[in-house]
Amino acid sequence: MRPFDYQRPDTLSGAHGAARDGATFIAGGTNLIDLMKLEVMAPDTLVDISRLGLDRIEPHGDGLHVGATVTNSDLAADLRIRRDYPVLARALLAGASGQLRNKATTGGNLLQRTRCPYFYDTATPCNKRRPGSGCAAFGGEMRNHAVLGTSEHCLALHPSDMAVAMRALDATVELEGADGTRRETALDDFYRLPGDRPDRETTLSAGDLITGVILPAPFGGRQTYRKVRDRASYAFALVSVAATVRMENDLISNVALAFGGIGTRPWRDHDVEDLLTGEAPTTALFEKAGDILMKDAVLREGLEFKDTLVRRLLTATLTEMTQ
Amino acid sequence: MKTSFTVNGSPFSLDIDPRVTLLDALRDHLNLTGSKKGCDHGRCGACTVLVDGRRINACLSLAVMHDGDEITTVEGLCKDGRSPLQSAFVRHDGMQCGYCTPGQLCSATAVFREIADGWPSHVSETLDGPYALTREELAERMSGNICRCSCYPGINAAILEIAEEDAGHAEAAE
Ligand SMILES: Cc1cc2nc3c(=O)[nH]c(=O)nc-3n(C[C@H](O)[C@H](O)[C@H](O)COP(=O)(O)OP(=O)(O)OC[C@H]3O[C@@H](n4cnc5c(N)ncnc54)[C@H](O)[C@@H]3O)c2cc1C
Ligand code: SF4
Ligand code: FES
Ligand code: FES
């Protein structure tokens, strides 16, 4: 690990002061410390944001405000989350391990880096790690990679389970700029596609601190998170889906679907939801939804299985939820 | 950088490079070598310790981030001789090489509290709770602790025995 300066401010303004000079925030550290050990990331200054009082879950209008340093464990265990946003509790519980969830935070989970093996291996070219150096996944092994939203420069997946559920829930990210101004960005607009700059993953500016995530009023209906992976626990998703569905008179009256494991960002396609809304649930309809979801997918060698897998997952999940 | 925390009830003050992980601080600076380094990347659970009663991977945390925290390592679980959980591990052959055992013990100790606190898991049928430590719940909740010798049958039997004893005591007390 490269040497760095460590600061632990106890006020937001203290954190911004440090960040103005180009520091990197550390929350749980479960991703950042890993990457620093490998020298994939080498910050000069670490600003520990764990003691800024951002660890509360509070009412916010008809919804909830989840502080940026609320741990994944505490969020999944919160009774309001379990009752009103079960898809989020389920997604959190499907991620990582009991130990990791006790450290992993809401903000850190949103900003965790990809699990593309070449991103972690500094001996290989990687446009995300070193812009312009190339992409070792081409000509290498593609498995843990995306089929939607990719470019010839990068096809890295966003690995978060939590962010997939939050996207289905229409969550908003609350930010504070280095000058202390607050703003909100819908999660729909938070992540960027890789294009020719895969190192730029979000619409955050330098020094922006995530202060929390806002969940809108509870959606109700049925909610579920299904994750398919290589082993039953403690593994990242091959594909996953966060689904919320409301039925009225045996028709689908409202539906939101977000996907993990297929996109370069937590994936949501409103065309899929438009097709389903107002319709009677049938297998034929769900298969058509799969066609729309995957219409722009690029199934590079090694990733073909994701096409079948995500379509089956979509059909199985909607069948179960609309019964 | 100056950092103070308590480990197993005793206060410690260290002047430490911020790069030192909690795991290395415990092992190399405080000579508490019970906590093990399996992978150093959060993947095996051998380094599991308790911070303020909750389990974490000590390899993915910096010692300086724990200023003021109360840390418990496997050495702290057996201060008064072998704990009931440790005895159960011995009885049920819950180890072969023993490298993962300190992490298993710390993790299981935290699982008992998570169950008592009504925390759900990935395999819980409902999110309402309360939860009992069934075999399936145990496998899911302990999945962050890998045993390279694959002593899972013994590990599970030991933890389940203690969980059942505790549940029995709780019922008797009611
Ligand atoms: C073995 C292993 C298995 C895992 N499995 C899964 C899994 O199955 N599913 C899953 O979703 N995740 C999984 N994870 C990833 C885990 O969820 C993330 O590491 C964790 O959520 C990151 O949160 P953190 O608080 O520790 O972030 P940190 O490591 O502290 O930070 C991550 C990044 O976010 C930035 N950051 C953090 N907080 C803020 C903020 N408030 N404002 C601005 N920037 C901020 C940091 O600068 C850093 O760049 C796994 C991790 C490991 C090691
Ligand atoms: S897919 Fe992206 S992260 Fe992976 S090697 Fe290529 S550029 Fe790097
Ligand atoms: S050494 Fe910490 S998880 Fe393996
Ligand atoms: S007993 Fe050898 S790793 Fe578990």
XYZ file of C-alpha atoms and ligand atoms in Angstrom:
566
model
C 0.000 0.000 0.000
C 1.247 3.505 -0.807
C 1.612 5.909 2.115
C -1.258 8.322 2.710
C -2.416 10.900 5.134
C -5.408 9.959 7.296
C -7.956 12.433 8.634
C -11.099 11.864 10.598
C -13.167 15.041 10.756
C -16.246 15.119 12.966
C -18.161 17.737 10.994
C -19.347 17.923 7.405
C -17.500 21.188 6.861
C -14.351 19.514 8.141
C -14.825 16.750 5.584
C -15.352 19.269 2.789
C -12.283 21.220 3.870
C -10.170 18.106 3.518
C -11.857 17.089 0.271
C -11.198 20.475 -1.353
C -7.564 19.506 -1.461
C -8.307 16.368 -3.446
C -8.848 13.711 -0.805
C -10.619 10.375 -1.099
C -13.427 9.536 1.300
C -13.402 6.266 3.171
C -16.547 4.846 4.757
C -16.541 1.119 5.582
C -13.330 0.611 3.632
C -14.342 -2.849 2.415
C -13.753 -1.978 -1.221
C -11.298 0.883 -0.971
C -8.785 -0.835 1.335
C -8.881 -3.900 -0.895
C -8.067 -1.727 -3.915
C -5.386 0.210 -2.036
C -3.624 -3.002 -1.064
C -3.416 -3.868 -4.749
C -2.451 -0.272 -5.572
C -5.325 -0.041 -8.017
C -6.249 3.024 -6.011
C -3.555 5.101 -4.326
C -5.041 8.161 -2.615
C -2.706 10.711 -1.017
C -5.231 11.560 1.661
C -8.021 9.514 3.170
C -10.869 11.321 4.851
C -12.775 8.995 7.165
C -16.460 9.953 7.001
C -17.650 7.388 9.526
C -18.137 9.907 12.330
C -20.067 12.684 10.635
C -23.439 11.642 12.037
C -24.616 10.357 8.651
C -25.604 7.024 10.182
C -29.318 7.608 10.729
C -32.470 6.497 8.922
C -35.104 9.188 9.238
C -38.554 9.998 7.849
C -38.398 12.193 4.757
C -41.793 13.340 3.509
C -43.716 10.105 2.959
C -40.467 8.214 2.445
C -37.167 7.743 4.241
C -33.769 9.396 4.279
C -30.985 6.841 4.636
C -27.724 8.399 5.821
C -24.657 7.638 3.719
C -22.856 5.746 6.476
C -25.790 3.580 7.561
C -24.352 0.078 7.291
C -25.846 -2.511 4.970
C -26.641 -4.626 8.059
C -28.480 -1.873 9.868
C -30.408 -0.919 6.747
C -31.501 -4.512 6.106
C -32.550 -4.927 9.746
C -34.481 -1.652 9.987
C -38.148 -2.422 10.591
C -39.373 0.305 8.218
C -37.187 -1.025 5.425
C -38.347 -4.584 6.063
C -41.997 -3.562 6.074
C -42.161 -0.895 3.378
C -39.179 -1.607 1.104
C -38.728 -5.387 1.335
C -37.018 -5.549 -2.061
C -34.227 -3.427 -0.598
C -33.869 -5.544 2.547
C -33.745 -8.650 0.372
C -31.122 -7.218 -1.982
C -28.910 -6.188 0.932
C -29.204 -9.617 2.559
C -28.261 -11.275 -0.738
C -24.978 -9.342 -0.851
C -21.538 -10.144 0.559
C -21.335 -11.734 4.055
C -22.511 -10.925 7.577
C -19.087 -9.498 8.397
C -18.864 -7.324 5.292
C -22.402 -5.974 5.624
C -21.522 -4.740 9.116
C -18.908 -2.422 7.598
C -20.258 -1.737 4.108
C -22.175 1.541 3.962
C -24.959 2.926 1.804
C -22.729 5.466 0.055
C -19.815 3.064 -0.311
C -22.042 0.363 -1.745
C -23.288 2.745 -4.458
C -19.703 3.695 -5.316
C -18.039 0.285 -5.077
C -15.901 -0.483 -8.104
C -16.368 -3.280 -10.594
C -15.254 -6.871 -9.975
C -13.775 -7.264 -13.446
C -10.676 -9.371 -12.655
C -8.471 -7.292 -14.976
C -9.362 -4.100 -13.162
C -7.776 -5.675 -10.066
C -4.713 -6.974 -11.910
C -2.299 -4.084 -12.415
C -0.196 -6.192 -14.790
C -2.934 -6.054 -17.451
C -4.282 -3.167 -19.522
C -7.555 -1.685 -18.310
C -9.214 1.499 -19.533
C -11.056 1.912 -16.268
C -7.919 1.728 -14.171
C -5.628 3.478 -16.648
C -7.581 5.351 -19.345
C -6.315 4.612 -22.840
C -4.331 1.505 -21.894
C -6.773 -0.926 -23.510
C -9.112 -3.578 -22.186
C -7.786 -6.989 -21.223
C -11.269 -8.503 -21.184
C -11.147 -8.520 -24.991
C -9.024 -11.527 -25.771
C -9.237 -12.554 -22.131
C -11.979 -14.334 -20.284
C -15.426 -12.786 -20.330
C -17.868 -14.062 -17.749
C -18.187 -11.581 -14.954
C -19.029 -8.855 -17.503
C -21.926 -6.857 -18.922
C -23.989 -7.329 -22.068
C -25.911 -4.040 -21.949
C -24.504 -0.522 -21.965
C -21.038 -1.709 -22.952
C -18.558 -0.110 -25.336
C -15.462 -1.396 -27.090
C -13.499 0.320 -24.311
C -15.075 -1.427 -21.336
C -17.760 -3.933 -20.437
C -17.376 -3.938 -16.676
C -20.412 -4.710 -14.560
C -21.602 -2.623 -11.692
C -21.588 -5.295 -8.974
C -23.975 -3.868 -6.371
C -27.133 -5.681 -5.297
C -28.360 -2.770 -3.175
C -28.205 -0.287 -6.048
C -30.355 -2.561 -8.218
C -33.135 -2.539 -5.617
C -32.768 1.199 -5.127
C -33.119 1.748 -8.836
C -36.368 -0.219 -8.902
C -37.538 1.920 -5.976
C -36.814 5.239 -7.766
C -34.335 6.294 -5.101
C -32.541 9.638 -5.180
C -28.937 10.281 -4.153
C -28.351 13.294 -1.933
C -24.998 15.000 -2.410
C -23.033 17.817 -0.910
C -20.456 19.566 -3.051
C -17.080 20.642 -1.700
C -18.508 24.166 -1.246
C -21.269 22.786 0.976
C -24.146 23.109 -1.521
C -26.629 20.276 -1.414
C -28.272 18.719 -4.447
C -30.167 15.601 -5.386
C -29.712 13.276 -8.344
C -32.142 10.526 -9.277
C -30.374 7.170 -9.242
C -31.517 6.912 -12.883
C -29.096 9.769 -13.693
C -26.346 8.868 -11.243
C -24.357 6.250 -13.146
C -22.730 6.905 -16.528
C -22.240 4.453 -19.346
C -18.582 3.666 -20.019
C -18.351 5.076 -23.559
C -14.722 6.007 -24.155
C -14.141 7.046 -20.525
C -14.939 4.030 -18.357
C -12.970 5.597 -15.498
C -15.796 8.107 -15.081
C -18.478 6.018 -13.462
C -20.911 8.527 -12.027
C -22.046 12.110 -12.460
C -20.296 13.078 -9.209
C -17.809 15.929 -9.331
C -14.510 15.905 -7.481
C -15.080 16.482 -3.787
C -18.790 15.570 -3.857
C -19.842 13.726 -0.745
C -22.881 11.456 -0.759
C -24.810 12.431 2.365
C -27.703 10.030 1.925
C -30.209 8.220 -0.234
C -33.853 9.238 -0.334
C -36.480 6.550 -0.723
C -39.839 7.796 -2.012
C -43.169 6.889 -0.397
C -43.582 3.103 -0.128
C -44.729 1.488 -3.363
C -46.647 -1.337 -1.685
C -47.591 -4.290 -3.843
C -45.409 -7.345 -4.027
C -41.664 -6.974 -3.957
C -38.836 -9.401 -4.451
C -35.123 -9.632 -5.198
C -33.831 -12.725 -6.935
C -30.143 -13.365 -7.426
C -28.562 -16.143 -9.459
C -24.939 -16.916 -8.658
C -22.258 -19.579 -8.847
C -22.814 -20.663 -5.251
C -25.767 -20.256 -2.912
C -24.224 -17.528 -0.766
C -21.338 -15.051 -0.550
C -20.927 -14.531 -4.295
C -21.651 -11.697 -6.696
C -24.632 -11.999 -9.029
C -24.437 -13.674 -12.419
C -27.797 -12.035 -12.987
C -30.309 -10.602 -10.562
C -33.646 -8.807 -10.622
C -35.368 -6.409 -8.261
C -39.095 -6.366 -8.901
C -42.058 -4.469 -7.495
C -45.507 -5.287 -8.866
C -49.038 -4.124 -8.128
C -52.059 -5.925 -9.540
C -55.577 -4.611 -10.069
C -58.455 -6.754 -11.375
C -55.947 -9.423 -12.416
C -54.049 -6.932 -14.563
C -50.563 -5.597 -13.907
C -51.301 -2.026 -12.821
C -47.809 -0.961 -11.852
C -44.415 -2.591 -12.199
C -40.762 -1.671 -11.757
C -37.903 -3.963 -12.744
C -34.191 -3.406 -12.299
C -31.436 -5.866 -13.123
C -27.975 -6.709 -11.857
C -25.328 -8.745 -13.621
C -26.223 -7.639 -17.133
C -25.486 -3.910 -17.332
C -22.536 -1.590 -16.935
C -24.780 0.152 -14.435
C -27.716 -1.127 -12.387
C -30.059 -1.697 -15.318
C -33.604 -0.472 -15.770
C -35.510 -0.218 -19.032
C -38.798 1.657 -18.879
C -39.897 0.165 -22.233
C -40.113 -3.215 -20.510
C -42.342 -1.781 -17.806
C -44.521 0.068 -20.350
C -45.134 -3.193 -22.194
C -46.254 -4.954 -19.032
C -48.412 -2.199 -17.550
C -52.153 -2.723 -17.952
C -51.721 -6.231 -19.329
C -52.838 -9.613 -18.094
C -49.876 -11.685 -16.924
C -49.008 -14.467 -19.362
C -45.819 -16.321 -20.163
C -45.980 -14.962 -23.717
C -46.068 -11.418 -22.355
C -43.097 -12.049 -20.059
C -41.106 -13.537 -22.921
C -41.822 -10.453 -24.988
C -40.623 -8.341 -22.061
C -37.402 -10.334 -22.202
C -37.038 -9.539 -25.914
C -37.368 -5.825 -25.213
C -34.955 -5.956 -22.295
C -32.313 -7.717 -24.378
C -32.866 -6.033 -27.740
C -29.612 -4.055 -27.606
C -27.590 -6.693 -25.761
C -24.158 -7.494 -27.176
C -23.485 -11.140 -26.364
C -19.734 -11.404 -26.639
C -18.099 -14.809 -26.443
C -18.471 -16.252 -22.965
C -21.466 -14.092 -22.104
C -24.141 -15.808 -24.206
C -25.463 -17.632 -21.150
C -26.631 -14.366 -19.623
C -29.241 -13.942 -22.353
C -30.982 -17.211 -21.498
C -30.473 -16.777 -17.788
C -31.925 -13.291 -17.472
C -34.948 -14.090 -19.665
C -35.739 -17.143 -17.556
C -35.235 -15.174 -14.367
C -37.578 -12.450 -15.621
C -40.301 -14.923 -16.585
C -39.996 -16.948 -13.380
C -40.039 -13.859 -11.178
C -43.026 -12.227 -12.876
C -44.934 -15.503 -12.950
C -44.459 -15.911 -9.228
C -45.345 -12.308 -8.458
C -48.495 -12.027 -10.561
C -50.098 -15.276 -9.418
C -0.656 8.250 14.175
C -1.922 7.853 17.755
C -4.817 5.453 18.153
C -6.456 3.998 21.238
C -8.933 1.174 21.581
C -9.667 -1.625 23.954
C -9.022 -5.228 23.058
C -10.660 -7.930 25.152
C -11.291 -5.363 27.855
C -7.758 -3.967 28.094
C -6.963 -0.468 26.811
C -4.194 -0.063 24.237
C -2.590 3.029 22.759
C -0.577 2.689 19.609
C 1.409 5.056 17.463
C 0.815 3.440 14.149
C 1.207 3.989 10.388
C -2.299 4.567 8.983
C -1.664 1.777 6.461
C -1.723 -0.880 9.173
C -4.910 -2.915 9.089
C -6.716 -3.805 12.283
C -5.662 -7.406 11.673
C -1.957 -6.541 11.433
C -2.231 -4.250 14.462
C -3.663 -7.089 16.517
C -1.223 -9.708 15.311
C 2.014 -7.780 14.824
C 1.710 -4.867 17.240
C -0.286 -6.382 20.107
C 0.923 -9.943 19.618
C -2.638 -11.283 19.619
C -2.069 -13.897 16.953
C -5.378 -15.731 17.428
C -6.986 -13.801 14.566
C -5.691 -15.284 11.328
C -4.834 -13.921 7.909
C -6.224 -16.229 5.260
C -6.726 -14.056 2.206
C -6.256 -10.452 3.394
C -9.080 -9.449 1.017
C -12.338 -10.068 2.850
C -12.997 -13.389 1.204
C -12.336 -16.033 3.862
C -13.387 -14.759 7.295
C -10.299 -16.084 9.141
C -9.690 -12.554 10.457
C -13.190 -12.097 11.903
C -13.230 -10.092 15.141
C -15.987 -8.322 17.034
C -16.144 -4.540 17.149
C -18.642 -3.271 19.692
C -20.193 -6.741 19.559
C -20.579 -6.916 15.779
C -18.398 -9.085 13.549
C -16.175 -7.585 10.875
C -13.240 -8.631 8.685
C -10.225 -7.132 10.451
C -8.190 -7.362 7.223
C -10.380 -4.795 5.450
C -10.297 -2.189 8.177
C -7.547 0.230 9.160
C -6.490 0.230 12.794
C -6.733 4.047 12.912
C -10.415 3.802 11.981
C -11.084 2.034 15.294
C -10.086 4.773 17.710
C -12.284 4.378 20.790
C -13.775 1.035 19.724
C -14.146 -2.072 21.856
C -12.608 -5.011 20.057
C -12.971 -8.656 20.967
C -10.748 -11.340 19.455
C -10.806 -15.081 19.932
C -8.460 -14.615 22.914
C -11.238 -12.596 24.552
C -13.800 -15.348 24.056
C -11.841 -17.745 26.240
C -10.606 -15.503 29.018
C -11.918 -17.829 31.720
C -10.675 -21.006 30.110
C -12.370 -22.751 27.235
C -15.799 -21.321 26.403
C -18.834 -23.599 25.909
C -18.672 -22.891 22.166
C -15.000 -23.855 22.030
C -15.692 -27.063 23.945
C -18.469 -27.865 21.493
C -16.027 -27.384 18.589
C -13.681 -29.875 20.237
C -16.478 -32.353 20.974
C -17.841 -32.222 17.434
C -14.485 -32.219 15.665
C -15.177 -28.755 14.265
C -11.652 -28.329 12.927
C -8.801 -30.041 11.212
C -5.896 -27.615 10.721
C -7.650 -25.066 12.940
C -6.686 -22.037 10.861
C -10.253 -20.880 10.282
C -11.394 -21.711 13.825
C -10.801 -18.334 15.549
C -12.815 -16.636 12.822
C -15.545 -19.270 13.045
C -15.771 -18.777 16.814
C -15.980 -14.995 16.611
C -18.452 -15.139 13.744
C -20.716 -17.649 15.505
C -20.657 -15.528 18.663
C -21.926 -12.592 16.607
C -24.535 -14.766 14.873
C -26.082 -15.621 18.263
C -26.526 -11.914 18.912
C -27.903 -11.237 15.421
C -30.490 -13.960 15.965
C -31.346 -12.540 19.393
C -31.713 -9.088 17.804
C -34.122 -10.507 15.224
C -31.973 -9.822 12.172
C -33.256 -11.615 9.059
C -31.012 -13.420 6.584
C -31.115 -14.182 2.888
C -32.827 -17.528 3.538
C -35.393 -16.286 6.072
C -38.842 -16.963 4.706
C -40.312 -13.727 6.020
C -38.778 -10.454 7.070
C -40.900 -10.265 10.221
C -38.866 -12.431 12.582
C -38.113 -13.725 15.127
C -35.694 -16.294 13.728
C -34.408 -19.614 14.967
C -30.965 -20.892 14.070
C -31.929 -23.743 11.758
C -29.307 -25.600 9.756
C -30.218 -23.583 6.685
C -30.068 -20.267 8.548
C -26.725 -21.235 10.029
C -25.187 -22.136 6.672
C -26.279 -18.802 5.212
C -25.264 -16.701 8.197
C -21.832 -18.365 8.447
C -21.113 -18.246 4.700
C -18.500 -15.524 5.246
C -16.273 -18.053 7.016
C -14.616 -20.493 4.681
C -13.083 -23.712 5.999
C -10.447 -25.015 3.610
C -10.494 -28.373 5.425
C -14.252 -28.465 4.919
C -15.076 -29.260 8.540
C -18.525 -27.769 8.085
C -20.428 -30.765 9.542
C -18.526 -30.461 12.825
C -18.599 -26.657 12.853
C -22.349 -26.627 12.263
C -23.027 -29.304 14.852
C -21.028 -27.390 17.471
C -22.742 -24.072 16.804
C -26.199 -25.652 16.655
C -25.633 -27.429 19.953
C -24.814 -24.160 21.708
C -27.698 -22.378 19.967
C -30.108 -25.075 21.180
C -28.718 -24.946 24.711
C -29.141 -21.173 24.752
C -32.677 -21.464 23.404
C -33.386 -24.038 26.132
C -32.086 -21.680 28.828
C -34.144 -18.832 27.430
C -37.294 -20.974 27.531
C -36.577 -22.171 31.071
C -36.152 -18.550 32.167
C -39.522 -17.517 30.770
C -15.567 -10.742 -0.641
C -16.559 -9.678 -0.981
C -17.818 -10.041 -1.444
C -18.755 -9.065 -1.757
N -19.976 -9.451 -2.245
C -20.887 -8.502 -2.588
C -22.154 -8.859 -3.133
O -22.480 -10.038 -3.283
N -23.005 -7.863 -3.480
C -22.685 -6.541 -3.317
O -23.500 -5.691 -3.642
N -21.487 -6.179 -2.817
C -20.597 -7.122 -2.448
N -19.382 -6.738 -1.955
C -19.007 -5.329 -1.992
C -19.418 -4.538 -0.782
O -20.825 -4.406 -0.792
C -18.751 -3.171 -0.899
O -17.373 -3.355 -0.684
C -19.284 -2.180 0.092
O -20.652 -1.947 -0.110
C -18.547 -0.858 -0.029
O -18.961 0.002 1.015
P -17.891 0.679 1.979
O -18.630 1.569 2.903
O -17.031 -0.343 2.621
O -17.080 1.515 0.913
P -15.567 2.041 0.904
O -14.666 0.929 0.579
O -15.304 2.824 2.135
O -15.668 3.052 -0.318
C -15.947 2.641 -1.638
C -15.830 3.850 -2.551
O -16.873 4.779 -2.280
C -16.364 6.061 -1.938
N -17.285 6.567 -0.904
C -17.751 5.871 0.156
N -18.690 6.580 0.815
C -18.810 7.768 0.155
C -19.635 8.925 0.338
N -20.527 8.996 1.327
N -19.498 9.963 -0.527
C -18.605 9.884 -1.551
N -17.805 8.827 -1.770
C -17.911 7.774 -0.936
C -14.952 5.816 -1.480
O -14.134 6.946 -1.736
C -14.543 4.634 -2.345
O -14.110 5.067 -3.601
C -18.432 -7.697 -1.601
C -17.179 -7.329 -1.110
C -16.245 -8.295 -0.803
C -14.902 -7.884 -0.290
S -13.866 -4.521 -18.942
Fe -13.453 -2.460 -18.149
S -12.695 -2.858 -16.081
Fe -12.479 -4.796 -17.220
S -10.420 -4.731 -18.144
Fe -11.817 -3.885 -19.657
S -11.664 -1.678 -19.244
Fe -10.892 -2.682 -17.416
S -8.061 -12.570 6.011
Fe -9.734 -11.243 6.248
S -11.284 -12.243 5.152
Fe -9.578 -13.491 4.704
S -10.022 -26.358 9.971
Fe -8.604 -26.036 8.364
S -9.460 -24.289 7.394
Fe -11.025 -24.849 8.762
